[in-house]
């Protein structure tokens, strides 16, 4: 019997030993990740003791700051609904979102030199503080963009194609994060989904703006297409399915096809590319990737290659079919053409400072993808210039500056077509790339192009 | 009682064996425990604003004195029992007390009162039940008494934490199942000793296996089955698990037949599967154990808050009074270990586990040192009971096993559990004393 008791003892001690190892693993290795969950209210409590850093735009306008009345601090968002989707919010009840969430640790002084500094502050019972963040955003332009969107649903993205810095990322409808607790219930039940950042997470058929991707793919596969002409009888038949055009365009070269937005030409180019070639073209522009901005981005989707029959392929080539894309990605497409085929990694945060004002991180410009060659981009650019000069995008023209663009009127099952415009300016030395979409607003040329033009003009006037 | 001078000897090379009953070692360890306790109370007093510290300091002082009084009484009587268990218990109880004061001084004061009562029970047990053998003679009375005690809460009881295992006596709640555990061990020890030969050898054969006949195992199984069913009806799944584990442990110790263990495990798995399908609350517990995150707002809230607390502790912990154990539901009872892990870190949590391990180790040693089978079985039964309970609840709050509503011995808030565990300690020490004194 004694032997059994001994074995029993060893078993029990063994169980406890396993427990010790498990606890160590849990607390040291998995612990930090678990504790970082936004449902963990320790952050909230800890925060109440810390002077949270301020978020600024590129010109020093504050977008999120803490105001104190006596001892109690409240987080204020001076630009309210204009920057809600980007800046985000922190809330005891509703968690955290946006850049306020992504850069939480820096704003709370929990990273870098601030960690030690605040630890000492805590011991000495002094105030702990976090660092400020400076964005690439321009609050004035952001406000202008939101004004132009008005009460309509849509999004606008404006960025610098040379560096990737995002100047405007507007999404409408929006909401006032200062009133979050009052309006939360109506926000989550609102069928217009105001909480969604349509600029980065929207899923829209891109319509004719997608022809740029098709063109790049076609020219990459067959450079001689640059000198060829295509015949457009006003429609194209694909396997018995008739794809109509907006007009009979007659003889067009690729540039003119872009300028007048000829469906027939690009459907044909898509068919010539085949599903694999088309997919390659889409991948080249990084449409199916999240560029890693610090806020959630929805990658583009389209029909899988086994479902990509000729009819679907032809539709996809003109930005219809099952293709769904975010406005941010389309802005990056425009940026690619603007920047001689190279897409720079987009970013929102310019510098991160510590509580003493010292810069601890500065985002440097980085190449993200080489979507196309300088030659091909040049050809497409000329097509886009022609679009603004005499084609579908004349409403985007800005006096004193040549704008290049492409319109789109994307058919969709929810009503009138989505109005799209993507483009860049000044065409000879582009410093701005833009994408505008208004849901179910009709013609891209009539509705989206003028907005883009105004925004580009305003941005240029501010020196961007 | 033999009054001897063993207590005056310290540890000497030739006297290592004698060290087991050395009251001097016990005194020294208790002094360390006292320092530990007072340090904790002082930390509360200095670091946590409010009543926490003001009430904690005197309570801590009195607790320390109370433990010493027990020690002095034993020294005076020449008690030869294991000298390590009381200091370990002191540290565990004090840690629990410090944390309860940290969480809520009201709990702290009540736990303080219960500790004093528990120490009283310990004293009485070591005095009155020192001749514990007679307990083995009344096993069928225990069975009946235990049964009644377990049935009462089903009809007259109140529900707490999903388990209908409490009786309301106005001033306090009483949980019979904590005390019945002790009766069960005594019953089993006595019964197994009587029928040991038959159960080991078997009187029938099933193929090449020899198994005991109905006269042998039916009373056993009946007693076992009924208590298990009662616990399932009381929905106290953790306690059912402990009863079952201790039962299996004792049967194995007595008969050394792995067959019984396997059979028992098979029964357990079958029972577990059946209850999973039959009972929604069992299903729910298993679901949130496997993946609590989808239920973060609802049934998984408790275990997730526990995980947040543990995850926030790191190695050194946030420091006493610096963490937020208030977010953990029921931190004062079942989840006190999570609060300890948050504020005392991995080091604190591991230290607590190590203390339990040493307790189990000493308990097994006591069982091995006894002269006869009844004592050995009883000691191993008590040790198994104790160790299993600690293991189950610590595993539960860390997510290694499903969370059950079982207390952490000596540390969780709860009078019945505390007093029962002190009585258990007393019985264990009595067995130890008899073995040492007879040497």
Coordinates of N, CA, C and O in Angstrom, one line a residue, chain A residues 51-112:
Chain A
X51 N -1.7 61.7 -18.7 CA -2.0 62.8 -19.6 C -1.8 62.3 -21.0 O -0.7 62.3 -21.4
X52 N -2.9 62.0 -21.6 CA -2.8 61.4 -23.0 C -2.3 62.4 -24.0 O -2.6 63.6 -23.9
X53 N -1.4 61.9 -24.9 CA -0.9 62.8 -25.9 C -1.9 63.3 -26.9 O -3.0 62.8 -27.0
X54 N -1.6 64.3 -27.7 CA -2.5 65.0 -28.6 C -2.1 64.5 -30.0 O -1.0 64.2 -30.4
X55 N -3.2 64.4 -30.9 CA -3.0 64.0 -32.3 C -3.1 65.3 -33.1 O -4.1 66.0 -33.0
X56 N -2.1 65.6 -33.9 CA -2.1 66.8 -34.7 C -2.2 66.5 -36.2 O -1.7 65.4 -36.6
X57 N -2.7 67.4 -37.0 CA -2.6 67.3 -38.4 C -1.2 67.8 -38.9 O -0.4 68.3 -38.1
X58 N -1.0 67.8 -40.2 CA 0.3 68.2 -40.7 C 0.6 69.6 -40.5 O 1.8 70.0 -40.4
X59 N -0.4 70.5 -40.3 CA -0.1 71.9 -40.1 C -0.3 72.3 -38.6 O -0.3 73.5 -38.3
X60 N -0.3 71.3 -37.7 CA -0.4 71.7 -36.3 C -1.8 71.9 -35.7 O -1.9 72.3 -34.6
X61 N -2.8 71.5 -36.5 CA -4.2 71.6 -36.0 C -4.4 70.4 -35.1 O -4.2 69.3 -35.5
X62 N -5.0 70.6 -33.9 CA -5.2 69.4 -33.1 C -6.5 68.7 -33.4 O -7.5 69.3 -33.7
X63 N -6.3 67.4 -33.6 CA -7.5 66.6 -34.0 C -8.0 65.7 -32.8 O -9.2 65.3 -32.9
X64 N -7.2 65.5 -31.8 CA -7.7 64.8 -30.6 C -6.8 65.3 -29.4 O -5.6 65.2 -29.5
X65 N -7.5 65.8 -28.4 CA -6.7 66.2 -27.2 C -7.5 66.0 -26.0 O -8.8 65.9 -26.0
X66 N -6.9 66.0 -24.8 CA -7.5 65.9 -23.6 C -7.7 67.2 -22.9 O -6.7 68.0 -22.8
X67 N -8.9 67.5 -22.5 CA -9.2 68.7 -21.8 C -9.5 68.4 -20.3 O -10.2 67.5 -20.0
X68 N -8.9 69.2 -19.5 CA -9.1 69.0 -18.0 C -10.0 70.0 -17.4 O -9.9 71.2 -17.6
X69 N -11.0 69.5 -16.7 CA -11.8 70.5 -15.9 C -11.5 70.0 -14.5 O -12.0 69.0 -14.0
X70 N -10.6 70.8 -13.8 CA -10.2 70.4 -12.5 C -9.3 69.2 -12.6 O -8.2 69.2 -13.3
X71 N -9.7 68.1 -12.1 CA -8.9 66.9 -12.1 C -9.3 65.9 -13.2 O -8.5 65.0 -13.5
X72 N -10.5 66.1 -13.7 CA -11.0 65.1 -14.6 C -10.7 65.5 -16.0 O -10.9 66.6 -16.4
X73 N -10.2 64.5 -16.8 CA -9.9 64.8 -18.2 C -10.9 64.2 -19.1 O -11.5 63.1 -18.8
X74 N -11.1 64.9 -20.2 CA -12.1 64.4 -21.2 C -11.4 64.5 -22.5 O -10.7 65.5 -22.8
X75 N -11.6 63.5 -23.3 CA -11.0 63.5 -24.7 C -11.9 64.2 -25.6 O -13.1 63.9 -25.7
X76 N -11.3 65.2 -26.3 CA -12.1 66.1 -27.2 C -11.6 65.9 -28.6 O -10.4 65.7 -28.8
X77 N -12.5 65.9 -29.6 CA -12.1 65.8 -31.0 C -12.6 67.0 -31.7 O -13.8 67.1 -32.1
X78 N -11.7 68.0 -31.8 CA -12.1 69.3 -32.3 C -12.7 69.3 -33.7 O -13.6 70.1 -34.0
X79 N -12.3 68.4 -34.5 CA -12.8 68.3 -35.9 C -14.0 67.4 -36.0 O -14.5 67.1 -37.1
X80 N -14.4 66.8 -34.9 CA -15.7 66.0 -34.8 C -15.8 65.1 -36.0 O -15.0 64.2 -36.2
X81 N -16.9 65.2 -36.7 CA -17.3 64.2 -37.7 C -16.3 64.2 -38.9 O -16.3 63.3 -39.7
X82 N -15.6 65.3 -39.1 CA -14.7 65.4 -40.2 C -13.6 64.3 -40.2 O -13.2 63.8 -41.2
X83 N -13.1 64.1 -39.0 CA -12.0 63.2 -38.9 C -12.3 61.9 -38.1 O -11.4 61.1 -37.8
X84 N -13.6 61.7 -37.9 CA -14.0 60.6 -37.0 C -13.4 59.2 -37.4 O -12.9 58.5 -36.5
X85 N -13.5 58.9 -38.7 CA -13.1 57.6 -39.0 C -11.6 57.3 -38.9 O -11.2 56.2 -38.6
X86 N -10.8 58.4 -39.1 CA -9.4 58.2 -39.0 C -8.9 58.3 -37.6 O -8.2 57.4 -37.1
X87 N -9.3 59.4 -36.9 CA -8.7 59.6 -35.5 C -9.3 58.5 -34.6 O -8.7 58.0 -33.7
X88 N -10.6 58.2 -34.8 CA -11.2 57.2 -34.0 C -11.7 57.7 -32.6 O -12.0 58.9 -32.5
X89 N -11.7 56.9 -31.6 CA -12.2 57.3 -30.3 C -11.7 56.3 -29.3 O -11.3 55.2 -29.6
X90 N -11.7 56.7 -28.0 CA -11.6 55.8 -26.9 C -12.8 55.9 -26.0 O -13.2 57.0 -25.8
X91 N -13.3 54.8 -25.6 CA -14.5 54.8 -24.8 C -14.5 53.7 -23.8 O -14.1 52.6 -24.1
X92 N -15.0 54.0 -22.6 CA -15.1 53.0 -21.6 C -16.0 51.8 -22.1 O -15.8 50.7 -21.8
X93 N -17.0 52.2 -22.7 CA -18.1 51.3 -23.0 C -17.9 50.6 -24.4 O -18.2 49.5 -24.6
X94 N -17.4 51.4 -25.4 CA -17.5 50.9 -26.7 C -16.1 50.6 -27.3 O -15.9 50.4 -28.5
X95 N -15.1 50.5 -26.4 CA -13.8 50.1 -26.9 C -13.0 51.2 -27.5 O -13.3 52.4 -27.3
X96 N -12.1 50.9 -28.4 CA -11.3 51.9 -29.0 C -11.2 51.7 -30.5 O -11.2 50.5 -30.9
X97 N -11.0 52.7 -31.3 CA -11.0 52.6 -32.7 C -10.1 53.6 -33.3 O -9.7 54.6 -32.7
X98 N -9.7 53.4 -34.6 CA -9.0 54.4 -35.3 C -7.5 54.5 -34.8 O -7.0 53.6 -34.2
X99 N -6.9 55.6 -35.2 CA -5.5 55.8 -34.8 C -5.4 56.0 -33.3 O -4.3 55.7 -32.7
X100 N -6.5 56.5 -32.6 CA -6.4 56.5 -31.1 C -6.2 55.1 -30.6 O -5.5 55.0 -29.6
X101 N -6.7 54.1 -31.3 CA -6.4 52.7 -30.8 C -5.1 52.2 -31.2 O -4.3 51.7 -30.4
X102 N -4.8 52.4 -32.5 CA -3.5 51.9 -33.0 C -2.3 52.4 -32.3 O -1.3 51.7 -32.0
X103 N -2.3 53.7 -32.0 CA -1.2 54.3 -31.3 C -1.4 54.6 -29.8 O -0.7 55.4 -29.3
X104 N -2.3 53.8 -29.3 CA -2.6 53.9 -27.9 C -1.4 54.0 -27.0 O -1.2 54.8 -26.1
X105 N -0.5 53.0 -27.2 CA 0.7 52.9 -26.3 C 1.5 54.2 -26.3 O 2.1 54.6 -25.3
X106 N 1.7 54.8 -27.5 CA 2.5 56.0 -27.6 C 1.8 57.2 -27.0 O 2.4 58.0 -26.3
X107 N 0.5 57.2 -27.2 CA -0.3 58.3 -26.6 C -0.3 58.2 -25.1 O -0.5 59.2 -24.4
X108 N -0.1 57.0 -24.5 CA -0.2 56.9 -23.1 C 1.2 56.8 -22.5 O 1.4 56.6 -21.3
X109 N 2.2 57.0 -23.3 CA 3.6 57.1 -22.8 C 4.0 55.7 -22.3 O 4.7 55.6 -21.3
X110 N 3.7 54.7 -23.0 CA 4.1 53.4 -22.6 C 5.2 52.8 -23.4 O 5.5 51.6 -23.3
X111 N 5.7 53.6 -24.4 CA 6.7 53.1 -25.3 C 8.0 53.9 -25.2 O 7.9 55.0 -24.8
X112 N 9.1 53.2 -25.5 CA 10.3 54.0 -25.6 C 10.7 54.6 -24.3 O 10.5 54.1 -23.3

